[in-house]
Short mmCIF file of C-alpha atoms in Angstrom, two decimals:
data_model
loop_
_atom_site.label_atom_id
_atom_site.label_comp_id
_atom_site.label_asym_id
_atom_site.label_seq_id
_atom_site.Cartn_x
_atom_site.Cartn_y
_atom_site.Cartn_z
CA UNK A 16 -24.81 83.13 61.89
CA UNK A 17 -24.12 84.89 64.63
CA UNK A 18 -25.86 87.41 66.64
CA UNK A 19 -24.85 90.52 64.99
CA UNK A 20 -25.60 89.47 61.58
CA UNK A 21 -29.34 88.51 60.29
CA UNK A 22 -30.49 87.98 56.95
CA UNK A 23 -33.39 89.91 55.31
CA UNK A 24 -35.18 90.05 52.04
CA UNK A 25 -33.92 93.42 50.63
CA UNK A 26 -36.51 95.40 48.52
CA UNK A 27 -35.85 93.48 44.93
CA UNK A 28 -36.73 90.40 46.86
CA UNK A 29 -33.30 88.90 47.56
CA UNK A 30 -31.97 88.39 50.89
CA UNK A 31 -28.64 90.47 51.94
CA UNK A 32 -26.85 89.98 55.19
CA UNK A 33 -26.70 92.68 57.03
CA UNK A 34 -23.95 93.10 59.34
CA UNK A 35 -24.48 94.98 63.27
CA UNK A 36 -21.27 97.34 63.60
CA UNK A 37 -20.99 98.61 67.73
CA UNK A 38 -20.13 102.19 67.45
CA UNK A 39 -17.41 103.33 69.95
CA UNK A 40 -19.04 106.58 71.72
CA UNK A 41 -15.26 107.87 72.42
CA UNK A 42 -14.72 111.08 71.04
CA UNK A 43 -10.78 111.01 70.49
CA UNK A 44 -9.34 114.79 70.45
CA UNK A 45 -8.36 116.40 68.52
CA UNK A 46 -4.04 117.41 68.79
CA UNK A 47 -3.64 120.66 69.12
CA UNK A 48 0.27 122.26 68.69
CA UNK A 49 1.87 123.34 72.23
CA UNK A 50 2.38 127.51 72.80
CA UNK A 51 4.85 128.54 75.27
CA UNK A 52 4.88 132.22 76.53
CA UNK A 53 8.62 133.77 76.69
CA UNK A 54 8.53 133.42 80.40
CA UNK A 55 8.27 130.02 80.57
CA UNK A 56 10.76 129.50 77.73
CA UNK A 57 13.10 131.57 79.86
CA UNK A 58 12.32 129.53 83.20
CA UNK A 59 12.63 126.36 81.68
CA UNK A 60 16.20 128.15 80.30
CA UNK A 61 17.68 128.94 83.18
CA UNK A 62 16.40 125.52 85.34
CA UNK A 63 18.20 123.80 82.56
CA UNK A 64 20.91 125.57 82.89
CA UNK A 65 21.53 125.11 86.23
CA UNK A 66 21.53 121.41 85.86
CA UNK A 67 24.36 119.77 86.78
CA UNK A 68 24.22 116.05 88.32
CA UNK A 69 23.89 113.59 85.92
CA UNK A 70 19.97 112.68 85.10
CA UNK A 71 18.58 116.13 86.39
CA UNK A 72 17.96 117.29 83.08
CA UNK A 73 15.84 114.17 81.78
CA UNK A 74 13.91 114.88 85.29
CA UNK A 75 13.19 118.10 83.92
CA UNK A 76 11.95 117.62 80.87
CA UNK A 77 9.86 114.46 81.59
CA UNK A 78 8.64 116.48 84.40
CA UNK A 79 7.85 119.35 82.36
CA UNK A 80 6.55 116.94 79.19
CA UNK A 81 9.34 118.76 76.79
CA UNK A 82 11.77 117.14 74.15
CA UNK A 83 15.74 118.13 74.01
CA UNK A 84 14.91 119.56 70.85
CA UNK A 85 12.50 122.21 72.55
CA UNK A 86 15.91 123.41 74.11
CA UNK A 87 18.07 123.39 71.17
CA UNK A 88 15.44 125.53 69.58
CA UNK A 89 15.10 127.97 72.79
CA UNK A 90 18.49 128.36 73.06
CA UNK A 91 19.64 129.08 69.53
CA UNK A 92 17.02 131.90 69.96
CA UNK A 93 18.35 132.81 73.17
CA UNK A 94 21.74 133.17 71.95
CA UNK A 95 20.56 135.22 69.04
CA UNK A 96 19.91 137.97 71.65
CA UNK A 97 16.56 138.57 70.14
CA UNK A 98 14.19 138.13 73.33
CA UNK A 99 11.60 138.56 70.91
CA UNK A 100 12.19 135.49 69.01
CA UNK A 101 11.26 133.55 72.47
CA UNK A 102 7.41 135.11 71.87
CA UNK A 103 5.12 133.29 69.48
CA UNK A 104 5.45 134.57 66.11
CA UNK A 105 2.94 135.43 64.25
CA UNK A 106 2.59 133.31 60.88
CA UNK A 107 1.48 133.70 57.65
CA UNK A 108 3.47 136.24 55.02
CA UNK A 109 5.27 138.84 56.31
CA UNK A 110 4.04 142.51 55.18
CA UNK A 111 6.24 144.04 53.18
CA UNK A 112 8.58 147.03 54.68
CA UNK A 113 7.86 149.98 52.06
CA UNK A 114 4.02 148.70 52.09
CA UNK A 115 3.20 151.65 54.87
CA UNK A 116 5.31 154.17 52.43
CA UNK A 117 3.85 153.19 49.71
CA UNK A 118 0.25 154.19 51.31
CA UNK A 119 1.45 157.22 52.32
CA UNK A 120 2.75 158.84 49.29
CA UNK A 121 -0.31 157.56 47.60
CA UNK A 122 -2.60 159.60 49.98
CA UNK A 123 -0.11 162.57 49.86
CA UNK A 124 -0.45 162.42 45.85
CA UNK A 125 -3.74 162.34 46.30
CA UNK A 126 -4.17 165.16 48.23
CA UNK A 127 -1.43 167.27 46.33
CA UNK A 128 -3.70 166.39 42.78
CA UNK A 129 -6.48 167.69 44.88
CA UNK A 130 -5.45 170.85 45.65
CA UNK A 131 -3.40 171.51 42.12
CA UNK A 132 -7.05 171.03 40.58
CA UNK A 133 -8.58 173.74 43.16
CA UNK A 134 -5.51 175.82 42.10
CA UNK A 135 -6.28 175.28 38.63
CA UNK A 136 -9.87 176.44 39.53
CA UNK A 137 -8.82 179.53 40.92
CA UNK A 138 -6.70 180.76 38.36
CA UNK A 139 -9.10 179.72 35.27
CA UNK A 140 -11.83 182.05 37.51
CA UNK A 141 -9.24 184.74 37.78
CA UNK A 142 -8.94 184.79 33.92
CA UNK A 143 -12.47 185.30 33.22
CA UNK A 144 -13.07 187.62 35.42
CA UNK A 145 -10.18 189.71 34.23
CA UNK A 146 -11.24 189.19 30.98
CA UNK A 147 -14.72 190.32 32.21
CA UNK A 148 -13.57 193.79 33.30
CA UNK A 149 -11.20 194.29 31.30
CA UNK A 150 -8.33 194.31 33.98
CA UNK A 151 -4.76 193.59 32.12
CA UNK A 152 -3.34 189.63 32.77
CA UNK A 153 0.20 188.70 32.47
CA UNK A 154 -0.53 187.35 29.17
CA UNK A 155 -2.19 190.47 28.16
CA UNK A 156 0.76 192.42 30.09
CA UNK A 157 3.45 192.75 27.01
CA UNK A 158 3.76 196.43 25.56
CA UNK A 159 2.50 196.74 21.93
#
């Protein structure tokens, strides 16, 4: 046997080999996906473009530790015209566009049933207390 491994009665009495594993103490990180602010999308752009000797580009982007494919992508947004594409977007599901609208004429509804109910109110008082003095209402208001 070799140094690592021993052999040792276990508790029912039998012997097991047990087997001495050397843990590596390197903590490997963890990857973590590249963000590129607009500016820098738009620098790398226009270096890019200018270009023009054969192997400059390849310079660039091992120099800068980008792919090709990072271009294709910036410049399809680029040509887009949409500046805004070049900022990160924000993920997850998009809101929807008559969400806000929605919310609004709820709270206006809202409000509106509110104040019919006050008016409602009002009225009912008015009644009573017409009825209590014996004041004419527009029910009451016809000619006999």
């Amino acid at each position: 046997m070799s140094h690592a491994q021993s052999i040792q009665p276990s508790r029912n009495g039998h012997s097991a080999a047990k087997v001495a594993v050397a843990i590596d103490p390197e903590v490997i990180p963890k990857a973590e996906r590249r963000r590129f602010a607009a500016a820098y999308k738009l620098r790398i752009l226009s270096e890019a473009d200018a270009c023009t000797q054969r192997g400059e580009l390849g310079a660039l982007l091992r120099r800068e530790g980008l792919y090709r494919s990072h271009l294709d992508k910036w410049r399809e947004q680029r040509c887009r015209g949409v500046l805004q594409a070049l900022a990160p977007q924000k993920r997850g599901p998009k809101p929807e566009p008559q969400a806000a609208e929605i919310v609004r004429l709820r709270r206006e509804n809202a409000r509106l049933q509110q104040r019919l109910q006050q008016a409602e109110t009002i009225i009912e008082v008015q009644k009573k207390l017409s009825a209590l003095l014996g004041l004419p209402t527009s029910e009451n208001d016809a000619p006999p």
